PDB file of C-alpha atoms in Angstrom:
ATOM      1  CA  MET A   5     -90.302 -32.542  83.997  1.00  0.00           C
ATOM      2  CA  GLU A   6     -87.042 -31.955  86.462  1.00  0.00           C
ATOM      3  CA  TYR A   7     -87.177 -31.873  90.206  1.00  0.00           C
ATOM      4  CA  HIS A   8     -85.120 -30.528  92.166  1.00  0.00           C
ATOM      5  CA  ILE A   9     -84.479 -31.919  95.777  1.00  0.00           C
ATOM      6  CA  SER A  10     -85.881 -28.945  97.924  1.00  0.00           C
ATOM      7  CA  ASP A  11     -88.996 -30.514  95.006  1.00  0.00           C
ATOM      8  CA  LEU A  12     -89.786 -34.211  97.027  1.00  0.00           C
ATOM      9  CA  ASP A  13     -90.085 -33.718 100.175  1.00  0.00           C
ATOM     10  CA  LEU A  14     -87.348 -36.439 100.897  1.00  0.00           C
ATOM     11  CA  PRO A  15     -86.251 -37.339 104.643  1.00  0.00           C
ATOM     12  CA  VAL A  16     -83.303 -35.805 106.168  1.00  0.00           C
ATOM     13  CA  GLU A  17     -81.899 -38.941 105.335  1.00  0.00           C
ATOM     14  CA  VAL A  18     -81.858 -39.284 102.556  1.00  0.00           C
ATOM     15  CA  VAL A  19     -81.514 -35.903 101.561  1.00  0.00           C
ATOM     16  CA  GLY A  20     -78.406 -36.295 104.074  1.00  0.00           C
ATOM     17  CA  ALA A  21     -76.560 -39.772 101.756  1.00  0.00           C
ATOM     18  CA  LEU A  22     -77.083 -37.698  98.503  1.00  0.00           C
ATOM     19  CA  ALA A  23     -74.479 -35.065  99.632  1.00  0.00           C
ATOM     20  CA  LEU A  24     -72.013 -37.509 100.468  1.00  0.00           C
ATOM     21  CA  PRO A  25     -69.807 -39.296  98.146  1.00  0.00           C
ATOM     22  CA  LEU A  26     -69.620 -42.154  99.567  1.00  0.00           C
ATOM     23  CA  PRO A  27     -72.404 -45.500 100.565  1.00  0.00           C
ATOM     24  CA  PRO A  28     -74.772 -44.182 103.584  1.00  0.00           C
ATOM     25  CA  SER A  29     -73.056 -45.870 106.649  1.00  0.00           C
ATOM     26  CA  PRO A  30     -74.812 -49.362 108.251  1.00  0.00           C
ATOM     27  CA  HIS A  31     -76.471 -47.566 110.989  1.00  0.00           C
ATOM     28  CA  LEU A  32     -77.853 -45.378 108.026  1.00  0.00           C
ATOM     29  CA  ALA A  33     -78.355 -47.956 105.576  1.00  0.00           C
ATOM     30  CA  HIS A  34     -81.351 -49.878 107.207  1.00  0.00           C
ATOM     31  CA  PRO A  35     -83.614 -46.468 107.532  1.00  0.00           C
ATOM     32  CA  ILE A  36     -83.125 -45.674 103.912  1.00  0.00           C
ATOM     33  CA  LYS A  37     -84.279 -49.490 102.598  1.00  0.00           C
ATOM     34  CA  VAL A  38     -87.611 -48.645 105.291  1.00  0.00           C
ATOM     35  CA  ILE A  39     -88.298 -45.490 103.310  1.00  0.00           C
ATOM     36  CA  MET A  40     -87.385 -46.922  99.329  1.00  0.00           C
ATOM     37  CA  GLU A  41     -90.014 -50.482 100.875  1.00  0.00           C
ATOM     38  CA  GLY A  42     -92.841 -47.021 101.651  1.00  0.00           C
ATOM     39  CA  TYR A  43     -92.121 -45.159  98.574  1.00  0.00           C
ATOM     40  CA  THR A  44     -91.838 -48.661  96.325  1.00  0.00           C
ATOM     41  CA  THR A  45     -96.085 -49.001  98.461  1.00  0.00           C
ATOM     42  CA  GLN A  46     -98.030 -45.765  98.319  1.00  0.00           C
ATOM     43  CA  LEU A  47     -96.418 -45.517  93.970  1.00  0.00           C
ATOM     44  CA  ALA A  48     -97.878 -49.493  93.992  1.00  0.00           C
ATOM     45  CA  VAL A  49    -100.605 -47.482  95.322  1.00  0.00           C
ATOM     46  CA  LEU A  50    -101.081 -44.651  93.195  1.00  0.00           C
ATOM     47  CA  GLN A  51    -100.681 -46.375  89.722  1.00  0.00           C
ATOM     48  CA  GLY A  52    -103.861 -48.341  90.768  1.00  0.00           C
ATOM     49  CA  ILE A  53    -105.469 -45.710  91.127  1.00  0.00           C
ATOM     50  CA  ILE A  54    -104.770 -44.324  87.981  1.00  0.00           C
ATOM     51  CA  GLU A  55    -105.206 -48.015  85.974  1.00  0.00           C
ATOM     52  CA  ALA A  56    -108.904 -47.922  87.451  1.00  0.00           C
ATOM     53  CA  GLU A  57    -110.021 -44.179  86.546  1.00  0.00           C
ATOM     54  CA  ALA A  58    -108.692 -45.702  82.834  1.00  0.00           C
ATOM     55  CA  ARG A  59    -111.000 -48.394  82.945  1.00  0.00           C
ATOM     56  CA  SER A  60    -113.330 -46.510  84.047  1.00  0.00           C
ATOM     57  CA  GLY A  61    -113.034 -43.906  81.046  1.00  0.00           C
ATOM     58  CA  GLY A  62    -112.694 -40.995  83.517  1.00  0.00           C
ATOM     59  CA  ASN A  63    -110.367 -38.368  83.536  1.00  0.00           C
ATOM     60  CA  ILE A  64    -106.839 -39.242  85.123  1.00  0.00           C
ATOM     61  CA  SER A  65    -106.558 -35.486  87.082  1.00  0.00           C
ATOM     62  CA  ILE A  66    -102.861 -34.483  86.372  1.00  0.00           C
ATOM     63  CA  ILE A  67    -102.339 -34.239  90.658  1.00  0.00           C
ATOM     64  CA  LEU A  68    -102.711 -38.337  90.680  1.00  0.00           C
ATOM     65  CA  TRP A  69    -100.198 -37.541  87.422  1.00  0.00           C
ATOM     66  CA  ARG A  70     -97.293 -35.813  88.892  1.00  0.00           C
ATOM     67  CA  ALA A  71     -97.714 -37.338  91.986  1.00  0.00           C
ATOM     68  CA  GLU A  72     -96.931 -40.347  90.607  1.00  0.00           C
ATOM     69  CA  GLN A  73     -93.731 -38.710  88.733  1.00  0.00           C
ATOM     70  CA  ILE A  74     -92.277 -37.656  92.958  1.00  0.00           C
ATOM     71  CA  TYR A  75     -92.515 -41.001  93.797  1.00  0.00           C
ATOM     72  CA  ARG A  76     -90.444 -41.994  91.213  1.00  0.00           C
ATOM     73  CA  VAL A  77     -87.824 -39.415  91.685  1.00  0.00           C
ATOM     74  CA  ARG A  78     -87.759 -40.599  95.091  1.00  0.00           C
ATOM     75  CA  LEU A  79     -87.641 -43.290  94.294  1.00  0.00           C
ATOM     76  CA  SER A  80     -84.702 -43.196  91.284  1.00  0.00           C
ATOM     77  CA  ALA A  81     -82.952 -40.600  94.755  1.00  0.00           C
ATOM     78  CA  CYS A  82     -83.087 -42.986  97.254  1.00  0.00           C
ATOM     79  CA  SER A  83     -81.453 -45.658  94.328  1.00  0.00           C
ATOM     80  CA  SER A  84     -78.926 -43.139  93.207  1.00  0.00           C
ATOM     81  CA  ILE A  85     -77.731 -43.603  97.249  1.00  0.00           C
ATOM     82  CA  GLY A  86     -75.480 -46.582  95.982  1.00  0.00           C
ATOM     83  CA  THR A  87     -74.493 -46.778  92.966  1.00  0.00           C
ATOM     84  CA  ALA A  88     -70.789 -48.076  92.170  1.00  0.00           C
ATOM     85  CA  TRP A  89     -69.524 -44.896  91.952  1.00  0.00           C
ATOM     86  CA  ARG A  90     -69.733 -43.574  95.993  1.00  0.00           C
ATOM     87  CA  LYS A  91     -68.084 -46.782  96.265  1.00  0.00           C
ATOM     88  CA  VAL A  92     -64.645 -45.403  95.200  1.00  0.00           C
ATOM     89  CA  PRO A  93     -62.409 -44.212  97.732  1.00  0.00           C
ATOM     90  CA  LEU A  94     -62.181 -40.514  98.126  1.00  0.00           C
ATOM     91  CA  GLU A  95     -58.284 -41.090  98.349  1.00  0.00           C
ATOM     92  CA  LEU A  96     -58.558 -42.530  94.781  1.00  0.00           C
ATOM     93  CA  TRP A  97     -61.295 -39.268  93.181  1.00  0.00           C
ATOM     94  CA  ASP A  98     -58.575 -36.838  94.488  1.00  0.00           C
ATOM     95  CA  LYS A  99     -55.628 -38.371  92.092  1.00  0.00           C
ATOM     96  CA  VAL A 100     -58.171 -39.296  89.356  1.00  0.00           C
ATOM     97  CA  PHE A 101     -58.992 -35.178  89.798  1.00  0.00           C
ATOM     98  CA  ARG A 102     -55.883 -34.064  89.923  1.00  0.00           C
ATOM     99  CA  HIS A 103     -54.301 -36.632  86.574  1.00  0.00           C
ATOM    100  CA  TYR A 104     -57.540 -34.683  85.098  1.00  0.00           C
ATOM    101  CA  LEU A 105     -57.182 -31.101  86.375  1.00  0.00           C
ATOM    102  CA  ALA A 106     -53.060 -31.270  84.954  1.00  0.00           C
ATOM    103  CA  ALA A 107     -54.349 -32.773  81.826  1.00  0.00           C
ATOM    104  CA  ILE A 108     -55.821 -29.712  81.009  1.00  0.00           C
ATOM    105  CA  ARG A 109     -53.345 -27.480  81.764  1.00  0.00           C
ATOM    106  CA  GLY A 110     -51.573 -30.180  80.064  1.00  0.00           C
ATOM    107  CA  SER A 111     -48.229 -28.725  82.555  1.00  0.00           C
ATOM    108  CA  GLY A 112     -48.269 -31.849  84.253  1.00  0.00           C
ATOM    109  CA  PRO A 113     -49.124 -31.831  88.232  1.00  0.00           C
ATOM    110  CA  VAL A 114     -49.945 -29.711  90.039  1.00  0.00           C
ATOM    111  CA  SER A 115     -47.499 -29.718  92.088  1.00  0.00           C
ATOM    112  CA  ASP A 116     -44.491 -29.716  90.264  1.00  0.00           C
ATOM    113  CA  PRO A 117     -43.553 -26.379  91.027  1.00  0.00           C
ATOM    114  CA  PHE A 118     -41.887 -25.577  87.558  1.00  0.00           C
ATOM    115  CA  LYS A 119     -43.912 -27.262  85.566  1.00  0.00           C
ATOM    116  CA  ARG A 120     -46.495 -25.163  86.821  1.00  0.00           C
ATOM    117  CA  ALA A 121     -44.845 -21.620  86.477  1.00  0.00           C
ATOM    118  CA  LYS A 122     -45.217 -22.376  82.388  1.00  0.00           C
ATOM    119  CA  ALA A 123     -49.103 -23.224  82.967  1.00  0.00           C
ATOM    120  CA  ASP A 124     -50.901 -21.097  81.313  1.00  0.00           C
ATOM    121  CA  PRO A 125     -52.521 -19.105  83.506  1.00  0.00           C
ATOM    122  CA  ASN A 126     -56.097 -19.136  81.646  1.00  0.00           C
ATOM    123  CA  LYS A 127     -56.205 -22.649  82.064  1.00  0.00           C
ATOM    124  CA  LEU A 128     -55.471 -22.596  85.780  1.00  0.00           C
ATOM    125  CA  ALA A 129     -58.476 -19.883  86.379  1.00  0.00           C
ATOM    126  CA  MET A 130     -60.862 -21.537  83.710  1.00  0.00           C
ATOM    127  CA  PHE A 131     -60.661 -25.763  85.354  1.00  0.00           C
ATOM    128  CA  ALA A 132     -60.781 -24.510  89.020  1.00  0.00           C
ATOM    129  CA  PRO A 133     -62.873 -26.964  91.612  1.00  0.00           C
ATOM    130  CA  ASN A 134     -65.902 -24.536  91.262  1.00  0.00           C
ATOM    131  CA  THR A 135     -66.155 -25.454  87.063  1.00  0.00           C
ATOM    132  CA  LEU A 136     -66.073 -28.989  87.828  1.00  0.00           C
ATOM    133  CA  SER A 137     -68.462 -28.727  90.152  1.00  0.00           C
ATOM    134  CA  THR A 138     -71.284 -27.554  88.101  1.00  0.00           C
ATOM    135  CA  VAL A 139     -70.019 -30.881  85.882  1.00  0.00           C
ATOM    136  CA  CYS A 140     -73.025 -32.835  87.452  1.00  0.00           C
ATOM    137  CA  LYS A 141     -74.179 -33.776  91.135  1.00  0.00           C
ATOM    138  CA  ALA A 142     -71.568 -36.535  91.193  1.00  0.00           C
ATOM    139  CA  TRP A 143     -69.012 -34.631  90.636  1.00  0.00           C
ATOM    140  CA  ARG A 144     -69.852 -31.601  93.083  1.00  0.00           C
ATOM    141  CA  SER A 145     -69.761 -34.021  95.890  1.00  0.00           C
ATOM    142  CA  ILE A 146     -66.395 -35.550  95.156  1.00  0.00           C
ATOM    143  CA  VAL A 147     -64.457 -32.155  94.662  1.00  0.00           C
ATOM    144  CA  THR A 148     -67.254 -30.567  97.454  1.00  0.00           C
ATOM    145  CA  SER A 149     -65.515 -33.613  99.508  1.00  0.00           C
ATOM    146  CA  LEU A 150     -61.399 -33.249  98.121  1.00  0.00           C
ATOM    147  CA  SER A 151     -59.929 -30.762 100.419  1.00  0.00           C
ATOM    148  CA  THR A 152     -57.012 -30.927  98.585  1.00  0.00           C
ATOM    149  CA  LEU A 153     -58.452 -30.040  95.057  1.00  0.00           C
ATOM    150  CA  TRP A 154     -58.956 -26.157  96.652  1.00  0.00           C
ATOM    151  CA  THR A 155     -55.896 -25.405  97.737  1.00  0.00           C
ATOM    152  CA  ASP A 156     -54.154 -24.622  94.314  1.00  0.00           C
ATOM    153  CA  ILE A 157     -54.777 -21.108  93.525  1.00  0.00           C
ATOM    154  CA  THR A 158     -54.084 -18.303  90.614  1.00  0.00           C
ATOM    155  CA  LEU A 159     -54.502 -14.690  90.346  1.00  0.00           C
ATOM    156  CA  LEU A 160     -54.169 -12.780  87.733  1.00  0.00           C
ATOM    157  CA  PRO A 161     -53.848  -9.331  87.754  1.00  0.00           C
ATOM    158  CA  MET A 162     -54.200  -6.331  86.028  1.00  0.00           C
ATOM    159  CA  PRO A 163     -51.812  -3.029  85.603  1.00  0.00           C
ATOM    160  CA  VAL A 164     -53.887   0.044  85.545  1.00  0.00           C
ATOM    161  CA  SER A 165     -52.503   1.567  82.404  1.00  0.00           C
ATOM    162  CA  GLU A 166     -49.887  -0.873  79.862  1.00  0.00           C
ATOM    163  CA  SER A 167     -47.565   2.800  80.731  1.00  0.00           C
ATOM    164  CA  ASP A 168     -47.861   3.506  84.755  1.00  0.00           C
ATOM    165  CA  THR A 169     -45.779   0.840  86.471  1.00  0.00           C
ATOM    166  CA  ASN A 170     -45.873   2.726  90.332  1.00  0.00           C
ATOM    167  CA  ARG A 171     -49.267   1.971  91.123  1.00  0.00           C
ATOM    168  CA  PRO A 172     -49.897  -1.315  91.840  1.00  0.00           C
ATOM    169  CA  PRO A 173     -51.917  -3.650  89.843  1.00  0.00           C
ATOM    170  CA  LEU A 174     -55.746  -4.800  89.747  1.00  0.00           C
ATOM    171  CA  LEU A 175     -57.787  -7.512  90.839  1.00  0.00           C
ATOM    172  CA  ALA A 176     -61.235  -7.903  88.610  1.00  0.00           C
ATOM    173  CA  SER A 177     -64.499  -7.595  90.422  1.00  0.00           C
ATOM    174  CA  ALA A 178     -65.343 -10.958  88.596  1.00  0.00           C
ATOM    175  CA  ASP A 179     -62.607 -13.141  89.388  1.00  0.00           C
ATOM    176  CA  VAL A 180     -62.977 -12.106  93.133  1.00  0.00           C
ATOM    177  CA  VAL A 181     -66.133 -14.184  93.632  1.00  0.00           C
ATOM    178  CA  PRO A 182     -65.460 -17.784  93.202  1.00  0.00           C
ATOM    179  CA  VAL A 183     -61.562 -16.645  94.456  1.00  0.00           C
ATOM    180  CA  LEU A 184     -62.619 -15.907  98.002  1.00  0.00           C
ATOM    181  CA  THR A 185     -65.006 -18.309  98.166  1.00  0.00           C
ATOM    182  CA  ARG A 186     -62.277 -20.755  98.042  1.00  0.00           C
ATOM    183  CA  LEU A 187     -59.817 -18.942 100.388  1.00  0.00           C
ATOM    184  CA  HIS A 188     -62.842 -18.892 103.084  1.00  0.00           C
ATOM    185  CA  ARG A 189     -63.232 -23.325 102.886  1.00  0.00           C
ATOM    186  CA  LEU A 190     -58.745 -23.064 103.030  1.00  0.00           C
ATOM    187  CA  THR A 191     -59.609 -20.578 106.467  1.00  0.00           C
ATOM    188  CA  LYS A 192     -62.491 -22.664 108.265  1.00  0.00           C
ATOM    189  CA  GLN A 193     -60.300 -26.062 107.627  1.00  0.00           C
ATOM    190  CA  SER A 194     -56.235 -24.619 107.446  1.00  0.00           C
ATOM    191  CA  LEU A 195     -55.043 -25.855 104.772  1.00  0.00           C
ATOM    192  CA  PRO A 196     -52.094 -25.178 103.489  1.00  0.00           C
ATOM    193  CA  TRP A 197     -52.528 -23.033  99.897  1.00  0.00           C
ATOM    194  CA  SER A 198     -49.925 -22.745  97.266  1.00  0.00           C
ATOM    195  CA  LEU A 199     -50.451 -19.191  95.436  1.00  0.00           C
ATOM    196  CA  THR A 200     -49.486 -18.404  91.484  1.00  0.00           C
ATOM    197  CA  ILE A 201     -49.315 -14.621  90.109  1.00  0.00           C
ATOM    198  CA  ALA A 202     -49.518 -14.803  86.797  1.00  0.00           C
ATOM    199  CA  ASN A 203     -50.236 -11.996  83.808  1.00  0.00           C
ATOM    200  CA  GLY A 204     -53.798 -10.441  84.357  1.00  0.00           C
ATOM    201  CA  ARG A 205     -56.203  -9.601  81.299  1.00  0.00           C
ATOM    202  CA  PRO A 206     -55.321  -6.810  79.473  1.00  0.00           C
ATOM    203  CA  PRO A 207     -56.429  -3.282  81.246  1.00  0.00           C
ATOM    204  CA  GLN A 208     -59.223  -2.372  79.306  1.00  0.00           C
ATOM    205  CA  LEU A 209     -61.245  -4.817  80.952  1.00  0.00           C
ATOM    206  CA  LEU A 210     -60.768  -3.698  84.540  1.00  0.00           C
ATOM    207  CA  THR A 211     -63.590  -1.526  86.145  1.00  0.00           C
ATOM    208  CA  ALA A 212     -64.904   1.328  88.605  1.00  0.00           C
ATOM    209  CA  ASN A 213     -64.628  -2.522  91.200  1.00  0.00           C
ATOM    210  CA  SER A 214     -61.690  -3.782  90.803  1.00  0.00           C
ATOM    211  CA  ILE A 215     -59.369  -4.651  94.329  1.00  0.00           C
ATOM    212  CA  PRO A 216     -55.892  -3.795  94.681  1.00  0.00           C
ATOM    213  CA  PHE A 217     -54.445  -6.417  94.573  1.00  0.00           C
ATOM    214  CA  PRO A 218     -51.901  -5.882  97.251  1.00  0.00           C
ATOM    215  CA  LEU A 219     -54.498  -5.302  99.536  1.00  0.00           C
ATOM    216  CA  PHE A 220     -56.885  -8.002  98.371  1.00  0.00           C
ATOM    217  CA  LEU A 221     -54.317  -9.491  99.314  1.00  0.00           C
ATOM    218  CA  GLU A 222     -53.176  -8.276 102.795  1.00  0.00           C
ATOM    219  CA  SER A 223     -56.985  -8.924 103.720  1.00  0.00           C
ATOM    220  CA  GLN A 224     -57.269 -12.203 103.468  1.00  0.00           C
ATOM    221  CA  ALA A 225     -57.516 -15.012 106.760  1.00  0.00           C
ATOM    222  CA  ALA A 226     -56.022 -17.862 104.848  1.00  0.00           C
ATOM    223  CA  LEU A 227     -52.731 -15.744 104.248  1.00  0.00           C
ATOM    224  CA  ARG A 228     -51.272 -16.695 106.915  1.00  0.00           C
ATOM    225  CA  PHE A 229     -51.473 -20.795 105.825  1.00  0.00           C
ATOM    226  CA  LEU A 230     -49.668 -19.661 102.275  1.00  0.00           C
ATOM    227  CA  ALA A 231     -47.537 -22.440 101.842  1.00  0.00           C
ATOM    228  CA  CYS A 232     -45.642 -21.874  98.445  1.00  0.00           C
ATOM    229  CA  LEU A 233     -45.579 -18.719  95.764  1.00  0.00           C
ATOM    230  CA  CYS A 234     -45.584 -19.210  92.160  1.00  0.00           C
ATOM    231  CA  ILE A 235     -44.963 -15.962  89.921  1.00  0.00           C
ATOM    232  CA  CYS A 236     -44.849 -15.773  86.947  1.00  0.00           C
ATOM    233  CA  ALA A 237     -46.838 -12.179  86.785  1.00  0.00           C
ATOM    234  CA  THR A 238     -43.242 -10.493  85.161  1.00  0.00           C
ATOM    235  CA  HIS A 239     -44.669  -8.264  82.014  1.00  0.00           C
ATOM    236  CA  HIS A 240     -45.869  -5.158  85.502  1.00  0.00           C
ATOM    237  CA  PRO A 241     -44.495  -5.169  89.045  1.00  0.00           C
ATOM    238  CA  LEU A 242     -47.141  -6.758  91.907  1.00  0.00           C
ATOM    239  CA  ASN A 243     -45.709  -3.767  94.953  1.00  0.00           C
ATOM    240  CA  LEU A 244     -45.908  -7.099  96.931  1.00  0.00           C
ATOM    241  CA  ALA A 245     -42.053  -5.704  98.987  1.00  0.00           C
ATOM    242  CA  ASP A 246     -43.243  -4.705 102.125  1.00  0.00           C
ATOM    243  CA  MET A 247     -45.594  -7.866 102.286  1.00  0.00           C
ATOM    244  CA  MET A 248     -44.664 -10.518 104.787  1.00  0.00           C
ATOM    245  CA  ILE A 249     -45.256 -13.955 104.635  1.00  0.00           C
ATOM    246  CA  PRO A 250     -44.176 -16.281 106.860  1.00  0.00           C
ATOM    247  CA  SER A 251     -46.112 -19.334 105.995  1.00  0.00           C
ATOM    248  CA  ILE A 252     -44.365 -19.173 102.970  1.00  0.00           C
ATOM    249  CA  THR A 253     -41.510 -22.545 102.353  1.00  0.00           C
ATOM    250  CA  SER A 254     -40.856 -23.047  98.359  1.00  0.00           C
ATOM    251  CA  LEU A 255     -41.249 -19.895  95.982  1.00  0.00           C
ATOM    252  CA  VAL A 256     -41.223 -19.998  91.599  1.00  0.00           C
ATOM    253  CA  VAL A 257     -40.297 -16.820  90.448  1.00  0.00           C
ATOM    254  CA  ASP A 258     -40.374 -16.975  86.421  1.00  0.00           C
ATOM    255  CA  ALA A 259     -38.831 -13.708  85.952  1.00  0.00           C
ATOM    256  CA  GLY A 260     -38.854 -13.234  82.466  1.00  0.00           C
ATOM    257  CA  GLY A 261     -39.615  -8.836  83.866  1.00  0.00           C
ATOM    258  CA  PRO A 262     -39.664  -6.737  87.357  1.00  0.00           C
ATOM    259  CA  GLY A 263     -38.979 -10.729  89.234  1.00  0.00           C
ATOM    260  CA  PHE A 264     -36.729  -9.576  91.855  1.00  0.00           C
ATOM    261  CA  ALA A 265     -39.376  -6.446  93.001  1.00  0.00           C
ATOM    262  CA  ASN A 266     -41.737  -8.924  93.397  1.00  0.00           C
ATOM    263  CA  ILE A 267     -41.041 -10.924  96.445  1.00  0.00           C
ATOM    264  CA  PRO A 268     -42.752  -9.923  98.742  1.00  0.00           C
ATOM    265  CA  ASN A 269     -40.424 -10.835 102.894  1.00  0.00           C
ATOM    266  CA  LEU A 270     -40.263 -14.581 103.077  1.00  0.00           C
ATOM    267  CA  PRO A 271     -38.265 -15.203 106.330  1.00  0.00           C
ATOM    268  CA  ASN A 272     -38.733 -19.006 106.052  1.00  0.00           C
ATOM    269  CA  LEU A 273     -38.543 -20.208 102.691  1.00  0.00           C
ATOM    270  CA  THR A 274     -35.856 -22.396 101.780  1.00  0.00           C
ATOM    271  CA  LYS A 275     -36.577 -23.649  98.242  1.00  0.00           C
ATOM    272  CA  ALA A 276     -36.904 -20.981  95.303  1.00  0.00           C
ATOM    273  CA  THR A 277     -37.408 -21.793  91.544  1.00  0.00           C
ATOM    274  CA  LEU A 278     -35.205 -18.825  89.915  1.00  0.00           C
ATOM    275  CA  LEU A 279     -36.496 -19.337  86.326  1.00  0.00           C
ATOM    276  CA  ASN A 280     -35.434 -16.525  83.132  1.00  0.00           C
ATOM    277  CA  MET A 281     -32.951 -15.053  85.134  1.00  0.00           C
ATOM    278  CA  VAL A 282     -31.409 -12.976  82.112  1.00  0.00           C
ATOM    279  CA  ALA A 283     -30.011 -10.028  85.167  1.00  0.00           C
ATOM    280  CA  ASP A 284     -27.366 -10.096  88.423  1.00  0.00           C
ATOM    281  CA  VAL A 285     -28.480 -11.382  90.484  1.00  0.00           C
ATOM    282  CA  ASP A 286     -30.482  -8.992  92.902  1.00  0.00           C
ATOM    283  CA  SER A 287     -28.116 -10.170  95.781  1.00  0.00           C
ATOM    284  CA  THR A 288     -30.158  -7.355  98.482  1.00  0.00           C
ATOM    285  CA  THR A 289     -33.095  -8.162  97.646  1.00  0.00           C
ATOM    286  CA  HIS A 290     -34.975  -9.566 101.633  1.00  0.00           C
ATOM    287  CA  THR A 291     -35.265 -12.516 100.785  1.00  0.00           C
ATOM    288  CA  PRO A 292     -33.345 -15.166 102.351  1.00  0.00           C
ATOM    289  CA  TRP A 293     -30.387 -16.608 100.840  1.00  0.00           C
ATOM    290  CA  ALA A 294     -28.464 -17.881 103.439  1.00  0.00           C
ATOM    291  CA  SER A 295     -31.188 -19.806 104.700  1.00  0.00           C
ATOM    292  CA  LEU A 296     -32.339 -21.468 101.107  1.00  0.00           C
ATOM    293  CA  THR A 297     -32.170 -25.848 100.904  1.00  0.00           C
ATOM    294  CA  HIS A 298     -33.590 -26.653  97.681  1.00  0.00           C
ATOM    295  CA  PRO A 299     -32.634 -23.341  95.184  1.00  0.00           C
ATOM    296  CA  PHE A 300     -33.125 -24.614  91.464  1.00  0.00           C
ATOM    297  CA  ILE A 301     -31.639 -22.065  88.886  1.00  0.00           C
ATOM    298  CA  GLY A 302     -32.700 -21.835  85.156  1.00  0.00           C
ATOM    299  CA  ASN A 303     -30.847 -21.854  81.522  1.00  0.00           C
ATOM    300  CA  HIS A 304     -29.940 -18.097  80.943  1.00  0.00           C
ATOM    301  CA  LEU A 305     -28.182 -17.612  84.336  1.00  0.00           C
ATOM    302  CA  ASN A 306     -23.980 -17.242  83.134  1.00  0.00           C
ATOM    303  CA  PRO A 307     -21.619 -19.714  85.200  1.00  0.00           C
ATOM    304  CA  GLN A 308     -21.000 -15.475  87.108  1.00  0.00           C
ATOM    305  CA  HIS A 309     -24.308 -15.251  87.923  1.00  0.00           C
ATOM    306  CA  VAL A 310     -24.452 -19.506  89.334  1.00  0.00           C
ATOM    307  CA  HIS A 311     -20.924 -18.233  91.240  1.00  0.00           C
ATOM    308  CA  THR A 312     -23.434 -14.820  92.589  1.00  0.00           C
ATOM    309  CA  VAL A 313     -26.296 -17.279  94.149  1.00  0.00           C
ATOM    310  CA  LEU A 314     -23.684 -20.402  95.031  1.00  0.00           C
ATOM    311  CA  ARG A 315     -22.832 -17.359  97.431  1.00  0.00           C
ATOM    312  CA  MET A 316     -25.774 -16.575  98.453  1.00  0.00           C
ATOM    313  CA  CYS A 317     -27.148 -20.240  99.186  1.00  0.00           C
ATOM    314  CA  PRO A 318     -24.138 -21.327 102.370  1.00  0.00           C
ATOM    315  CA  ILE A 319     -26.046 -24.225 103.245  1.00  0.00           C
ATOM    316  CA  LEU A 320     -26.528 -25.990 100.388  1.00  0.00           C
TER     317      LEU A 320
END
């Protein structure tokens, strides 16, 4: 029989220690040791009663059997507080999970904007910390404690239809709930974060509860902490040109389609990565070319286009 932690009636000291990915502090270690000694004594008493019942030929009651099982599980829960994985520093766990996520995405480290722009968006969304935290209790405890793992978010907006490019794309309602949880966490802790906007699912998956993408983005309090924007949604316009996001300092655009039409107003931008630009660079865009200190241009621009970009970036 499996027991939830709420079924065990554990003291608050034990419940609190179980929720942390670290060993208990010295001032908690002694009370937990006393609690374990008490459970051990009570379990021995119960086992003596059960053995006496068995010798006398009586039926062991279900109540006694369940009580013994609960005390065993309580002791097991207390013992798990001192397991080896809790002794690994959180900084190392952070590196382990970041490497794990990057390996599954197949796109290199999350911090590399050039590789992130080429990542499979479905994998970026699928292996978010929300999913990792469901693997086991140990992973949930670790992932919940590592705020930095929650700062790389992918959204997959969908066009209203393949032919309608005038109306803003929509977010599926099923995708919004887990994202809202992460955005709330970022806002609460004032964490800088990065947003990847990739080509979404086909319009056939839209429902009546789908949300306009620009409206969803503008309504988020976490938007004021957004530091890096990666736009890979090249099949349809995103209708972001009327938005201003002063917090963004780094931009990645994979413009296989209407790239510059997707860029919001970024007055404090200093780094820009422009991939797959196949047309003339739009010098009328409100991207602050004059303030860029670290532009990166893909391989598809001819020398004339490169010269145009360099002229717009005088402080390189």
